[in-house]
CSV table of C-alpha atoms in Angstrom, one decimal:
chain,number,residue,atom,x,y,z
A,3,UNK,CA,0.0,0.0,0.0
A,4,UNK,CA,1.3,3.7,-0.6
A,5,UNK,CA,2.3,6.2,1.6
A,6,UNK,CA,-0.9,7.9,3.3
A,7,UNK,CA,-0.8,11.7,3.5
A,8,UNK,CA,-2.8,13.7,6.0
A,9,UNK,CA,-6.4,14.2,5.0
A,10,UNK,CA,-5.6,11.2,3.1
A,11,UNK,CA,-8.4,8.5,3.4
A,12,UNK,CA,-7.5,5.0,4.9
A,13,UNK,CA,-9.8,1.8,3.7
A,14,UNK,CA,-12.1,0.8,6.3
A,15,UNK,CA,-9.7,-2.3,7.1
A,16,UNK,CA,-7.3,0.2,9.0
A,17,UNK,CA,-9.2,0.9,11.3
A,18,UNK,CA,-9.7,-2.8,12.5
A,19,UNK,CA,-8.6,-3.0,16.4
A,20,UNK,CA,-6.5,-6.6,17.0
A,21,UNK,CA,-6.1,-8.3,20.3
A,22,UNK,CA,-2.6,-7.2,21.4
A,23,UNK,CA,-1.8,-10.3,24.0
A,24,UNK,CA,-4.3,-13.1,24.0
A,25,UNK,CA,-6.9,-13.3,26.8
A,26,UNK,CA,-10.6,-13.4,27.4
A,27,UNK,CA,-13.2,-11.7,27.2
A,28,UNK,CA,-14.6,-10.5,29.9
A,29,UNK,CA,-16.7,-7.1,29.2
A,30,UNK,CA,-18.6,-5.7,26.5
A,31,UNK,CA,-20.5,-2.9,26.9
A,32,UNK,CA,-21.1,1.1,26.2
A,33,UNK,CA,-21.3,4.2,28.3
A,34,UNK,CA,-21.7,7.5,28.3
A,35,UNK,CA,-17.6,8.3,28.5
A,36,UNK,CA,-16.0,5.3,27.3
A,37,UNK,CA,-18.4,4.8,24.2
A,38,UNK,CA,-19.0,0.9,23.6
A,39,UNK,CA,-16.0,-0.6,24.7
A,40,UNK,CA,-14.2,-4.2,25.7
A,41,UNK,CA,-12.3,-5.5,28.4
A,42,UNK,CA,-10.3,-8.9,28.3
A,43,UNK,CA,-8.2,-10.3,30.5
A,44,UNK,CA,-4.4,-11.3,29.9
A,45,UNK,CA,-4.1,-13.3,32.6
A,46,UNK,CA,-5.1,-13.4,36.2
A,47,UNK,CA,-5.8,-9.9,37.4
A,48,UNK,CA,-4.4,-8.6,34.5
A,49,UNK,CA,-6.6,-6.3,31.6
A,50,UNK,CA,-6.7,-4.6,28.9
A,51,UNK,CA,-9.4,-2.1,27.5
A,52,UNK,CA,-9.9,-1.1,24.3
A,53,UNK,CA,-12.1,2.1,23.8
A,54,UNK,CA,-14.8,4.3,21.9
A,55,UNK,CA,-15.1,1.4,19.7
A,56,UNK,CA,-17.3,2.0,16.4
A,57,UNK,CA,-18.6,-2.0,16.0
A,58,UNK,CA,-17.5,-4.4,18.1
A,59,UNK,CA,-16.9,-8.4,16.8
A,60,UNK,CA,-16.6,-10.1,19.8
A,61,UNK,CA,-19.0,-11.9,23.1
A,62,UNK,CA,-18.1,-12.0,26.7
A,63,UNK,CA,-16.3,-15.7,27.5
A,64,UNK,CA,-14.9,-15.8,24.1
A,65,UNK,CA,-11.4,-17.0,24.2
A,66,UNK,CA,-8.9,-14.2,22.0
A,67,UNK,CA,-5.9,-15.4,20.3
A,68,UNK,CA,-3.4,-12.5,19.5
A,69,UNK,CA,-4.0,-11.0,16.8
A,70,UNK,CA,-7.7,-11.6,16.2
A,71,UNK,CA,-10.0,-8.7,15.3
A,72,UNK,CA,-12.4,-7.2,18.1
A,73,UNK,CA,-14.0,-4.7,16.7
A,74,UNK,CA,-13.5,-0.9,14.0
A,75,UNK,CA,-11.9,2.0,16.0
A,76,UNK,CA,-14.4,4.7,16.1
A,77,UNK,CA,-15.8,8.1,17.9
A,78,UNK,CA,-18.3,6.7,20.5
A,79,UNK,CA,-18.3,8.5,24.3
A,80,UNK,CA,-16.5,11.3,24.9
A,81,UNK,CA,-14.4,11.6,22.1
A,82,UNK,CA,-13.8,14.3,19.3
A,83,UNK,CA,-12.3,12.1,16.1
A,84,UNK,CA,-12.1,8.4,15.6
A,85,UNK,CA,-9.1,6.2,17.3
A,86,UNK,CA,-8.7,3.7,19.7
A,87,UNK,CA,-8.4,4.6,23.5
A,88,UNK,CA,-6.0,1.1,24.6
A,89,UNK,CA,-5.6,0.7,28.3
């Protein structure tokens, strides 16, 4: 793929949010703030939280391999442009 230039549109594929670790999931769910986000856990006590989510791909107590597709990045809760809020 070419160089992207700002103001430059990205397919929709970019935008796709991969698990980072591997882990399950253990929260998926929306809110005024956060916008529809998911939480999965990395291993015992241990999260991660991927934010202001446009779709989201995955079910609570589905097992994540890394590398697997959650959801689009998008501009739910508070948030002023799409991205990905990763805790």
């Amino acid at each position: 793929m070419p160089t992207k230039y700002p103001g430059e549109s990205v397919p929709e594929s970019a935008w796709n949010v991969r698990e980072v670790t591997g882990g399950k999931v253990l929260r998926v769910t929306s809110d005024s703030v956060r916008g529809n986000y998911v939480d999965i856990e990395t291993a015992p006590g241990v999260f991660e939280r991927y934010q202001h989510m446009k779709s989201i791909a995955v079910k609570v107590g589905q097992l994540m391999q890394q590398g697997q597709v959650i959801g689009v990045a998008g501009n739910t809760g508070q948030s002023t442009a799409r991205h990905l809020h990763f805790g």
